[in-house]
Amino acid sequence: MSAPTPEPAELTAVPAAPAAPEPADGARASLEALRSEIAKAVVGQDPAVTGLVVALLCRGHVLLEGVPGVAKTLLVRAFAASLELDTKRVQFTPDLMPSDVTGSLVYDARTAEFSFQPGPVFTNLLLADEINRTPPKTQASLLEAMEERQVTVDGTPRPLPDPFLVAATQNPVEYEGTYPLPEAQLDRFLLKLTVPLPSRQDEINVLTRHADGFNPRDLKAAGIRPVASPADLEAARSAVAKTTVSPEIAGYVVDICRATRESPSLALGVSPRGATALLSTARAWAWLTGRDYVTPDDVKALALPTLRHRIHLRPEAEMEGVTPDSVITSVLAHVPVPR
C-alpha cells in the first residue's frame, strides 16, 4: 500500500492579516488560535487542522483517513476541546446498531408511554471513530443527519443543534475488518483529509513529549482551552458568505469538475454537488487567508481534499497504479487558469 498523499502546501500556510481591520477580524484570530491550542496535543498535521476549520465555516463534515496510530482521534478531540461546543464520540464497531447513533423510543412504565431518548448524534461535534468498521446499515444512520441536519424516528423529524459537524475517522480500505463507505455516504463529507505518517523530526518531538509526561487521554493537563466561541463562528460564517466569487472563478470550478467527467481513468467524475462544495471551501480558505475574494490558487488549494472522494477510478486504471489524487492533479495542470 502506498503512503497517503500529503495535502497541498498552500493549506499549511499561516493566514495573513488583512490590510484594513474588519468586524470579523476577531473571529478570524480566534479560529487561527485553534492551531496553537491543537499543537499542544498534536505535532504537525496542519493541513488536517485547516480542513477541520474550513468544514466548520462551510457547515460541512470531514473524513480523516490514515493508518492506525497517526493521531486521527486525538486531533479531533483536541479540536473539540479548543471550541466552546458540545461534543460526543461514537466508537463504530461491527455490532453497532443505527439506534445507538440516532436514538430510539423507550417505553416508560410509569407513564405507560413511549418517549424519545436522543442518541449521541444530538451534539455540535460528533466524533465518528473508525466509521468504516461498522456495516453499511449503521453507516447509513448518519445520512439524514449529515444532509438534512435532522433525525427522523417513528415518522417524527427532530432537528439537530447548530453548528453540527461530523468528524469521522477511518483506516484505509485495504485493512482487514473494514467496510468501504458507499458513494452516497462519501458524498456527504465536504472534505476527505489524509493523515500521513509524521516526518522524522515530528516523530522525535512526539516521543519527547511522551517522555516528558504527556498523556493523550488528559487534554486538560496538556493546557488546551477553548479559544473560539459560537459567536466567533457565526461572525466568521457571515464574513465567508460575503466573500466575492467572480464569474471567471465560477467557470474555473465548473471546468475542473467537468474535466473529471471526461477523464479516461474515471468511471465517475465530480457531480454538480462537488462543484458547489469546491467553491464553498475555496471561499472559506480565501477568507481565512485575509481576502474578501476568491482566486484560482484558493480553488487549487482545496481541490484535492474536496474532490478526491467524489470520483471513482476504472478498475483497469486502479490496477495500473492511478490514484484519485493523481487524476485531480492532472486535471488541474490541464484546465486553463483564468487571469
mmCIF file with all atom_site columns, N, CA, C and O in Angstrom, residues 292-339:
data_model
loop_
_atom_site.group_PDB
_atom_site.id
_atom_site.type_symbol
_atom_site.label_atom_id
_atom_site.label_alt_id
_atom_site.label_comp_id
_atom_site.label_asym_id
_atom_site.label_entity_id
_atom_site.label_seq_id
_atom_site.pdbx_PDB_ins_code
_atom_site.Cartn_x
_atom_site.Cartn_y
_atom_site.Cartn_z
_atom_site.occupancy
_atom_site.B_iso_or_equiv
_atom_site.pdbx_formal_charge
_atom_site.auth_seq_id
_atom_site.auth_comp_id
_atom_site.auth_asym_id
_atom_site.auth_atom_id
_atom_site.pdbx_PDB_model_num
ATOM 1   N N  . ASP A 1 292 ? -11.176 39.088 0.714   1.00 0.00 ? 292 ASP A N  1
ATOM 2   C CA . ASP A 1 292 ? -12.628 39.041 0.553   1.00 0.00 ? 292 ASP A CA 1
ATOM 3   C C  . ASP A 1 292 ? -13.008 38.654 -0.873  1.00 0.00 ? 292 ASP A C  1
ATOM 4   O O  . ASP A 1 292 ? -14.090 38.959 -1.350  1.00 0.00 ? 292 ASP A O  1
ATOM 5   N N  . TYR A 1 293 ? -12.116 37.985 -1.569  1.00 0.00 ? 293 TYR A N  1
ATOM 6   C CA . TYR A 1 293 ? -12.384 37.498 -2.927  1.00 0.00 ? 293 TYR A CA 1
ATOM 7   C C  . TYR A 1 293 ? -11.613 36.201 -3.130  1.00 0.00 ? 293 TYR A C  1
ATOM 8   O O  . TYR A 1 293 ? -10.600 35.948 -2.480  1.00 0.00 ? 293 TYR A O  1
ATOM 9   N N  . VAL A 1 294 ? -12.118 35.368 -4.051  1.00 0.00 ? 294 VAL A N  1
ATOM 10  C CA . VAL A 1 294 ? -11.530 34.059 -4.313  1.00 0.00 ? 294 VAL A CA 1
ATOM 11  C C  . VAL A 1 294 ? -10.617 34.132 -5.525  1.00 0.00 ? 294 VAL A C  1
ATOM 12  O O  . VAL A 1 294 ? -10.949 34.764 -6.528  1.00 0.00 ? 294 VAL A O  1
ATOM 13  N N  . THR A 1 295 ? -9.455  33.473 -5.441  1.00 0.00 ? 295 THR A N  1
ATOM 14  C CA . THR A 1 295 ? -8.512  33.411 -6.548  1.00 0.00 ? 295 THR A CA 1
ATOM 15  C C  . THR A 1 295 ? -8.406  31.967 -7.053  1.00 0.00 ? 295 THR A C  1
ATOM 16  O O  . THR A 1 295 ? -8.813  31.027 -6.354  1.00 0.00 ? 295 THR A O  1
ATOM 17  N N  . PRO A 1 296 ? -7.839  31.751 -8.240  1.00 0.00 ? 296 PRO A N  1
ATOM 18  C CA . PRO A 1 296 ? -7.633  30.382 -8.713  1.00 0.00 ? 296 PRO A CA 1
ATOM 19  C C  . PRO A 1 296 ? -6.763  29.557 -7.764  1.00 0.00 ? 296 PRO A C  1
ATOM 20  O O  . PRO A 1 296 ? -6.965  28.342 -7.640  1.00 0.00 ? 296 PRO A O  1
ATOM 21  N N  . ASP A 1 297 ? -5.816  30.194 -7.078  1.00 0.00 ? 297 ASP A N  1
ATOM 22  C CA . ASP A 1 297 ? -4.979  29.457 -6.129  1.00 0.00 ? 297 ASP A CA 1
ATOM 23  C C  . ASP A 1 297 ? -5.800  28.904 -4.964  1.00 0.00 ? 297 ASP A C  1
ATOM 24  O O  . ASP A 1 297 ? -5.475  27.835 -4.420  1.00 0.00 ? 297 ASP A O  1
ATOM 25  N N  . ASP A 1 298 ? -6.838  29.623 -4.556  1.00 0.00 ? 298 ASP A N  1
ATOM 26  C CA . ASP A 1 298 ? -7.711  29.117 -3.498  1.00 0.00 ? 298 ASP A CA 1
ATOM 27  C C  . ASP A 1 298 ? -8.413  27.841 -3.955  1.00 0.00 ? 298 ASP A C  1
ATOM 28  O O  . ASP A 1 298 ? -8.544  26.879 -3.195  1.00 0.00 ? 298 ASP A O  1
ATOM 29  N N  . VAL A 1 299 ? -8.863  27.856 -5.208  1.00 0.00 ? 299 VAL A N  1
ATOM 30  C CA . VAL A 1 299 ? -9.533  26.676 -5.760  1.00 0.00 ? 299 VAL A CA 1
ATOM 31  C C  . VAL A 1 299 ? -8.568  25.496 -5.818  1.00 0.00 ? 299 VAL A C  1
ATOM 32  O O  . VAL A 1 299 ? -8.896  24.366 -5.432  1.00 0.00 ? 299 VAL A O  1
ATOM 33  N N  . LYS A 1 300 ? -7.345  25.753 -6.293  1.00 0.00 ? 300 LYS A N  1
ATOM 34  C CA . LYS A 1 300 ? -6.350  24.683 -6.393  1.00 0.00 ? 300 LYS A CA 1
ATOM 35  C C  . LYS A 1 300 ? -6.004  24.118 -5.015  1.00 0.00 ? 300 LYS A C  1
ATOM 36  O O  . LYS A 1 300 ? -5.806  22.914 -4.856  1.00 0.00 ? 300 LYS A O  1
ATOM 37  N N  . ALA A 1 301 ? -5.907  24.993 -4.013  1.00 0.00 ? 301 ALA A N  1
ATOM 38  C CA . ALA A 1 301 ? -5.508  24.547 -2.674  1.00 0.00 ? 301 ALA A CA 1
ATOM 39  C C  . ALA A 1 301 ? -6.511  23.581 -2.069  1.00 0.00 ? 301 ALA A C  1
ATOM 40  O O  . ALA A 1 301 ? -6.140  22.696 -1.298  1.00 0.00 ? 301 ALA A O  1
ATOM 41  N N  . LEU A 1 302 ? -7.790  23.722 -2.422  1.00 0.00 ? 302 LEU A N  1
ATOM 42  C CA . LEU A 1 302 ? -8.834  22.871 -1.820  1.00 0.00 ? 302 LEU A CA 1
ATOM 43  C C  . LEU A 1 302 ? -9.319  21.770 -2.751  1.00 0.00 ? 302 LEU A C  1
ATOM 44  O O  . LEU A 1 302 ? -10.188 20.967 -2.360  1.00 0.00 ? 302 LEU A O  1
ATOM 45  N N  . ALA A 1 303 ? -8.794  21.703 -3.965  1.00 0.00 ? 303 ALA A N  1
ATOM 46  C CA . ALA A 1 303 ? -9.304  20.735 -4.933  1.00 0.00 ? 303 ALA A CA 1
ATOM 47  C C  . ALA A 1 303 ? -9.109  19.294 -4.479  1.00 0.00 ? 303 ALA A C  1
ATOM 48  O O  . ALA A 1 303 ? -10.043 18.483 -4.552  1.00 0.00 ? 303 ALA A O  1
ATOM 49  N N  . LEU A 1 304 ? -7.925  18.948 -4.001  1.00 0.00 ? 304 LEU A N  1
ATOM 50  C CA . LEU A 1 304 ? -7.679  17.559 -3.606  1.00 0.00 ? 304 LEU A CA 1
ATOM 51  C C  . LEU A 1 304 ? -8.560  17.111 -2.446  1.00 0.00 ? 304 LEU A C  1
ATOM 52  O O  . LEU A 1 304 ? -9.269  16.101 -2.561  1.00 0.00 ? 304 LEU A O  1
ATOM 53  N N  . PRO A 1 305 ? -8.557  17.796 -1.307  1.00 0.00 ? 305 PRO A N  1
ATOM 54  C CA . PRO A 1 305 ? -9.382  17.303 -0.202  1.00 0.00 ? 305 PRO A CA 1
ATOM 55  C C  . PRO A 1 305 ? -10.876 17.375 -0.470  1.00 0.00 ? 305 PRO A C  1
ATOM 56  O O  . PRO A 1 305 ? -11.646 16.608 0.115   1.00 0.00 ? 305 PRO A O  1
ATOM 57  N N  . THR A 1 306 ? -11.317 18.276 -1.366  1.00 0.00 ? 306 THR A N  1
ATOM 58  C CA . THR A 1 306 ? -12.751 18.406 -1.637  1.00 0.00 ? 306 THR A CA 1
ATOM 59  C C  . THR A 1 306 ? -13.240 17.407 -2.665  1.00 0.00 ? 306 THR A C  1
ATOM 60  O O  . THR A 1 306 ? -14.400 16.979 -2.614  1.00 0.00 ? 306 THR A O  1
ATOM 61  N N  . LEU A 1 307 ? -12.381 16.991 -3.591  1.00 0.00 ? 307 LEU A N  1
ATOM 62  C CA . LEU A 1 307 ? -12.838 16.181 -4.720  1.00 0.00 ? 307 LEU A CA 1
ATOM 63  C C  . LEU A 1 307 ? -12.365 14.734 -4.702  1.00 0.00 ? 307 LEU A C  1
ATOM 64  O O  . LEU A 1 307 ? -12.952 13.890 -5.391  1.00 0.00 ? 307 LEU A O  1
ATOM 65  N N  . ARG A 1 308 ? -11.318 14.405 -3.943  1.00 0.00 ? 308 ARG A N  1
ATOM 66  C CA . ARG A 1 308 ? -10.704 13.070 -4.060  1.00 0.00 ? 308 ARG A CA 1
ATOM 67  C C  . ARG A 1 308 ? -11.661 11.933 -3.742  1.00 0.00 ? 308 ARG A C  1
ATOM 68  O O  . ARG A 1 308 ? -11.518 10.829 -4.263  1.00 0.00 ? 308 ARG A O  1
ATOM 69  N N  . HIS A 1 309 ? -12.660 12.172 -2.883  1.00 0.00 ? 309 HIS A N  1
ATOM 70  C CA . HIS A 1 309 ? -13.584 11.096 -2.515  1.00 0.00 ? 309 HIS A CA 1
ATOM 71  C C  . HIS A 1 309 ? -14.866 11.124 -3.341  1.00 0.00 ? 309 HIS A C  1
ATOM 72  O O  . HIS A 1 309 ? -15.771 10.312 -3.111  1.00 0.00 ? 309 HIS A O  1
ATOM 73  N N  . ARG A 1 310 ? -14.931 12.036 -4.310  1.00 0.00 ? 310 ARG A N  1
ATOM 74  C CA . ARG A 1 310 ? -16.142 12.166 -5.132  1.00 0.00 ? 310 ARG A CA 1
ATOM 75  C C  . ARG A 1 310 ? -15.943 11.575 -6.525  1.00 0.00 ? 310 ARG A C  1
ATOM 76  O O  . ARG A 1 310 ? -16.842 11.689 -7.370  1.00 0.00 ? 310 ARG A O  1
ATOM 77  N N  . ILE A 1 311 ? -14.790 11.001 -6.794  1.00 0.00 ? 311 ILE A N  1
ATOM 78  C CA . ILE A 1 311 ? -14.523 10.384 -8.083  1.00 0.00 ? 311 ILE A CA 1
ATOM 79  C C  . ILE A 1 311 ? -14.230 8.900  -7.874  1.00 0.00 ? 311 ILE A C  1
ATOM 80  O O  . ILE A 1 311 ? -13.810 8.491  -6.796  1.00 0.00 ? 311 ILE A O  1
ATOM 81  N N  . HIS A 1 312 ? -14.454 8.117  -8.938  1.00 0.00 ? 312 HIS A N  1
ATOM 82  C CA . HIS A 1 312 ? -14.257 6.666  -8.830  1.00 0.00 ? 312 HIS A CA 1
ATOM 83  C C  . HIS A 1 312 ? -13.461 6.183  -10.036 1.00 0.00 ? 312 HIS A C  1
ATOM 84  O O  . HIS A 1 312 ? -13.837 6.424  -11.180 1.00 0.00 ? 312 HIS A O  1
ATOM 85  N N  . LEU A 1 313 ? -12.367 5.499  -9.745  1.00 0.00 ? 313 LEU A N  1
ATOM 86  C CA . LEU A 1 313 ? -11.474 5.025  -10.786 1.00 0.00 ? 313 LEU A CA 1
ATOM 87  C C  . LEU A 1 313 ? -12.061 3.830  -11.526 1.00 0.00 ? 313 LEU A C  1
ATOM 88  O O  . LEU A 1 313 ? -12.802 3.025  -10.958 1.00 0.00 ? 313 LEU A O  1
ATOM 89  N N  . ARG A 1 314 ? -11.686 3.711  -12.800 1.00 0.00 ? 314 ARG A N  1
ATOM 90  C CA . ARG A 1 314 ? -11.983 2.484  -13.529 1.00 0.00 ? 314 ARG A CA 1
ATOM 91  C C  . ARG A 1 314 ? -11.077 1.368  -12.997 1.00 0.00 ? 314 ARG A C  1
ATOM 92  O O  . ARG A 1 314 ? -9.939  1.637  -12.599 1.00 0.00 ? 314 ARG A O  1
ATOM 93  N N  . PRO A 1 315 ? -11.545 0.134  -12.968 1.00 0.00 ? 315 PRO A N  1
ATOM 94  C CA . PRO A 1 315 ? -10.718 -0.959 -12.433 1.00 0.00 ? 315 PRO A CA 1
ATOM 95  C C  . PRO A 1 315 ? -9.364  -1.073 -13.121 1.00 0.00 ? 315 PRO A C  1
ATOM 96  O O  . PRO A 1 315 ? -8.342  -1.305 -12.473 1.00 0.00 ? 315 PRO A O  1
ATOM 97  N N  . GLU A 1 316 ? -9.345  -0.883 -14.450 1.00 0.00 ? 316 GLU A N  1
ATOM 98  C CA . GLU A 1 316 ? -8.078  -1.016 -15.159 1.00 0.00 ? 316 GLU A CA 1
ATOM 99  C C  . GLU A 1 316 ? -7.097  0.095  -14.789 1.00 0.00 ? 316 GLU A C  1
ATOM 100 O O  . GLU A 1 316 ? -5.880  -0.134 -14.703 1.00 0.00 ? 316 GLU A O  1
ATOM 101 N N  . ALA A 1 317 ? -7.625  1.308  -14.520 1.00 0.00 ? 317 ALA A N  1
ATOM 102 C CA . ALA A 1 317 ? -6.758  2.410  -14.101 1.00 0.00 ? 317 ALA A CA 1
ATOM 103 C C  . ALA A 1 317 ? -6.203  2.152  -12.705 1.00 0.00 ? 317 ALA A C  1
ATOM 104 O O  . ALA A 1 317 ? -5.035  2.441  -12.414 1.00 0.00 ? 317 ALA A O  1
ATOM 105 N N  . GLU A 1 318 ? -7.044  1.595  -11.831 1.00 0.00 ? 318 GLU A N  1
ATOM 106 C CA . GLU A 1 318 ? -6.605  1.290  -10.476 1.00 0.00 ? 318 GLU A CA 1
ATOM 107 C C  . GLU A 1 318 ? -5.505  0.236  -10.487 1.00 0.00 ? 318 GLU A C  1
ATOM 108 O O  . GLU A 1 318 ? -4.537  0.313  -9.717  1.00 0.00 ? 318 GLU A O  1
ATOM 109 N N  . MET A 1 319 ? -5.630  -0.748 -11.396 1.00 0.00 ? 319 MET A N  1
ATOM 110 C CA . MET A 1 319 ? -4.611  -1.789 -11.495 1.00 0.00 ? 319 MET A CA 1
ATOM 111 C C  . MET A 1 319 ? -3.285  -1.221 -12.003 1.00 0.00 ? 319 MET A C  1
ATOM 112 O O  . MET A 1 319 ? -2.213  -1.753 -11.705 1.00 0.00 ? 319 MET A O  1
ATOM 113 N N  . GLU A 1 320 ? -3.349  -0.144 -12.759 1.00 0.00 ? 320 GLU A N  1
ATOM 114 C CA . GLU A 1 320 ? -2.136  0.483  -13.283 1.00 0.00 ? 320 GLU A CA 1
ATOM 115 C C  . GLU A 1 320 ? -1.500  1.443  -12.286 1.00 0.00 ? 320 GLU A C  1
ATOM 116 O O  . GLU A 1 320 ? -0.493  2.079  -12.592 1.00 0.00 ? 320 GLU A O  1
ATOM 117 N N  . GLY A 1 321 ? -2.083  1.568  -11.093 1.00 0.00 ? 321 GLY A N  1
ATOM 118 C CA . GLY A 1 321 ? -1.498  2.428  -10.071 1.00 0.00 ? 321 GLY A CA 1
ATOM 119 C C  . GLY A 1 321 ? -1.981  3.863  -10.082 1.00 0.00 ? 321 GLY A C  1
ATOM 120 O O  . GLY A 1 321 ? -1.441  4.709  -9.353  1.00 0.00 ? 321 GLY A O  1
ATOM 121 N N  . VAL A 1 322 ? -3.005  4.145  -10.874 1.00 0.00 ? 322 VAL A N  1
ATOM 122 C CA . VAL A 1 322 ? -3.571  5.500  -10.886 1.00 0.00 ? 322 VAL A CA 1
ATOM 123 C C  . VAL A 1 322 ? -4.326  5.735  -9.583  1.00 0.00 ? 322 VAL A C  1
ATOM 124 O O  . VAL A 1 322 ? -5.005  4.834  -9.068  1.00 0.00 ? 322 VAL A O  1
ATOM 125 N N  . THR A 1 323 ? -4.226  6.924  -9.030  1.00 0.00 ? 323 THR A N  1
ATOM 126 C CA . THR A 1 323 ? -4.921  7.283  -7.792  1.00 0.00 ? 323 THR A CA 1
ATOM 127 C C  . THR A 1 323 ? -5.837  8.468  -8.047  1.00 0.00 ? 323 THR A C  1
ATOM 128 O O  . THR A 1 323 ? -5.627  9.232  -9.004  1.00 0.00 ? 323 THR A O  1
ATOM 129 N N  . PRO A 1 324 ? -6.860  8.647  -7.211  1.00 0.00 ? 324 PRO A N  1
ATOM 130 C CA . PRO A 1 324 ? -7.716  9.839  -7.371  1.00 0.00 ? 324 PRO A CA 1
ATOM 131 C C  . PRO A 1 324 ? -6.921  11.138 -7.321  1.00 0.00 ? 324 PRO A C  1
ATOM 132 O O  . PRO A 1 324 ? -7.199  12.072 -8.089  1.00 0.00 ? 324 PRO A O  1
ATOM 133 N N  . ASP A 1 325 ? -5.920  11.213 -6.438  1.00 0.00 ? 325 ASP A N  1
ATOM 134 C CA . ASP A 1 325 ? -5.134  12.439 -6.331  1.00 0.00 ? 325 ASP A CA 1
ATOM 135 C C  . ASP A 1 325 ? -4.357  12.716 -7.613  1.00 0.00 ? 325 ASP A C  1
ATOM 136 O O  . ASP A 1 325 ? -4.240  13.881 -8.037  1.00 0.00 ? 325 ASP A O  1
ATOM 137 N N  . SER A 1 326 ? -3.826  11.665 -8.233  1.00 0.00 ? 326 SER A N  1
ATOM 138 C CA . SER A 1 326 ? -3.070  11.892 -9.466  1.00 0.00 ? 326 SER A CA 1
ATOM 139 C C  . SER A 1 326 ? -3.978  12.359 -10.597 1.00 0.00 ? 326 SER A C  1
ATOM 140 O O  . SER A 1 326 ? -3.574  13.178 -11.432 1.00 0.00 ? 326 SER A O  1
ATOM 141 N N  . VAL A 1 327 ? -5.214  11.869 -10.640 1.00 0.00 ? 327 VAL A N  1
ATOM 142 C CA . VAL A 1 327 ? -6.155  12.308 -11.665 1.00 0.00 ? 327 VAL A CA 1
ATOM 143 C C  . VAL A 1 327 ? -6.505  13.781 -11.468 1.00 0.00 ? 327 VAL A C  1
ATOM 144 O O  . VAL A 1 327 ? -6.500  14.574 -12.422 1.00 0.00 ? 327 VAL A O  1
ATOM 145 N N  . ILE A 1 328 ? -6.804  14.168 -10.238 1.00 0.00 ? 328 ILE A N  1
ATOM 146 C CA . ILE A 1 328 ? -7.164  15.563 -9.966  1.00 0.00 ? 328 ILE A CA 1
ATOM 147 C C  . ILE A 1 328 ? -5.981  16.484 -10.239 1.00 0.00 ? 328 ILE A C  1
ATOM 148 O O  . ILE A 1 328 ? -6.140  17.580 -10.815 1.00 0.00 ? 328 ILE A O  1
ATOM 149 N N  . THR A 1 329 ? -4.781  16.070 -9.852  1.00 0.00 ? 329 THR A N  1
ATOM 150 C CA . THR A 1 329 ? -3.592  16.875 -10.113 1.00 0.00 ? 329 THR A CA 1
ATOM 151 C C  . THR A 1 329 ? -3.385  17.077 -11.607 1.00 0.00 ? 329 THR A C  1
ATOM 152 O O  . THR A 1 329 ? -3.035  18.170 -12.063 1.00 0.00 ? 329 THR A O  1
ATOM 153 N N  . SER A 1 330 ? -3.630  16.030 -12.400 1.00 0.00 ? 330 SER A N  1
ATOM 154 C CA . SER A 1 330 ? -3.505  16.142 -13.854 1.00 0.00 ? 330 SER A CA 1
ATOM 155 C C  . SER A 1 330 ? -4.553  17.091 -14.424 1.00 0.00 ? 330 SER A C  1
ATOM 156 O O  . SER A 1 330 ? -4.267  17.902 -15.306 1.00 0.00 ? 330 SER A O  1
ATOM 157 N N  . VAL A 1 331 ? -5.762  17.014 -13.890 1.00 0.00 ? 331 VAL A N  1
ATOM 158 C CA . VAL A 1 331 ? -6.824  17.913 -14.361 1.00 0.00 ? 331 VAL A CA 1
ATOM 159 C C  . VAL A 1 331 ? -6.468  19.372 -14.066 1.00 0.00 ? 331 VAL A C  1
ATOM 160 O O  . VAL A 1 331 ? -6.620  20.259 -14.913 1.00 0.00 ? 331 VAL A O  1
ATOM 161 N N  . LEU A 1 332 ? -5.951  19.618 -12.861 1.00 0.00 ? 332 LEU A N  1
ATOM 162 C CA . LEU A 1 332 ? -5.566  20.985 -12.508 1.00 0.00 ? 332 LEU A CA 1
ATOM 163 C C  . LEU A 1 332 ? -4.451  21.505 -13.414 1.00 0.00 ? 332 LEU A C  1
ATOM 164 O O  . LEU A 1 332 ? -4.376  22.719 -13.680 1.00 0.00 ? 332 LEU A O  1
ATOM 165 N N  . ALA A 1 333 ? -3.591  20.617 -13.873 1.00 0.00 ? 333 ALA A N  1
ATOM 166 C CA . ALA A 1 333 ? -2.490  21.032 -14.735 1.00 0.00 ? 333 ALA A CA 1
ATOM 167 C C  . ALA A 1 333 ? -2.949  21.358 -16.146 1.00 0.00 ? 333 ALA A C  1
ATOM 168 O O  . ALA A 1 333 ? -2.260  22.100 -16.862 1.00 0.00 ? 333 ALA A O  1
ATOM 169 N N  . HIS A 1 334 ? -4.093  20.797 -16.568 1.00 0.00 ? 334 HIS A N  1
ATOM 170 C CA . HIS A 1 334 ? -4.523  20.976 -17.948 1.00 0.00 ? 334 HIS A CA 1
ATOM 171 C C  . HIS A 1 334 ? -5.669  21.967 -18.124 1.00 0.00 ? 334 HIS A C  1
ATOM 172 O O  . HIS A 1 334 ? -5.850  22.503 -19.219 1.00 0.00 ? 334 HIS A O  1
ATOM 173 N N  . VAL A 1 335 ? -6.458  22.223 -17.087 1.00 0.00 ? 335 VAL A N  1
ATOM 174 C CA . VAL A 1 335 ? -7.559  23.176 -17.208 1.00 0.00 ? 335 VAL A CA 1
ATOM 175 C C  . VAL A 1 335 ? -6.994  24.600 -17.209 1.00 0.00 ? 335 VAL A C  1
ATOM 176 O O  . VAL A 1 335 ? -6.236  24.957 -16.298 1.00 0.00 ? 335 VAL A O  1
ATOM 177 N N  . PRO A 1 336 ? -7.334  25.420 -18.209 1.00 0.00 ? 336 PRO A N  1
ATOM 178 C CA . PRO A 1 336 ? -6.811  26.788 -18.257 1.00 0.00 ? 336 PRO A CA 1
ATOM 179 C C  . PRO A 1 336 ? -7.202  27.594 -17.029 1.00 0.00 ? 336 PRO A C  1
ATOM 180 O O  . PRO A 1 336 ? -8.342  27.528 -16.546 1.00 0.00 ? 336 PRO A O  1
ATOM 181 N N  . VAL A 1 337 ? -6.239  28.320 -16.495 1.00 0.00 ? 337 VAL A N  1
ATOM 182 C CA . VAL A 1 337 ? -6.460  29.141 -15.291 1.00 0.00 ? 337 VAL A CA 1
ATOM 183 C C  . VAL A 1 337 ? -6.885  30.547 -15.716 1.00 0.00 ? 337 VAL A C  1
ATOM 184 O O  . VAL A 1 337 ? -6.210  31.170 -16.538 1.00 0.00 ? 337 VAL A O  1
ATOM 185 N N  . PRO A 1 338 ? -7.996  31.052 -15.199 1.00 0.00 ? 338 PRO A N  1
ATOM 186 C CA . PRO A 1 338 ? -8.427  32.398 -15.569 1.00 0.00 ? 338 PRO A CA 1
ATOM 187 C C  . PRO A 1 338 ? -7.470  33.458 -15.032 1.00 0.00 ? 338 PRO A C  1
ATOM 188 O O  . PRO A 1 338 ? -6.885  33.309 -13.972 1.00 0.00 ? 338 PRO A O  1
ATOM 189 N N  . ARG A 1 339 ? -7.338  34.549 -15.778 1.00 0.00 ? 339 ARG A N  1
ATOM 190 C CA . ARG A 1 339 ? -6.475  35.647 -15.338 1.00 0.00 ? 339 ARG A CA 1
ATOM 191 C C  . ARG A 1 339 ? -7.301  36.647 -14.563 1.00 0.00 ? 339 ARG A C  1
ATOM 192 O O  . ARG A 1 339 ? -8.436  36.906 -14.880 1.00 0.00 ? 339 ARG A O  1
#
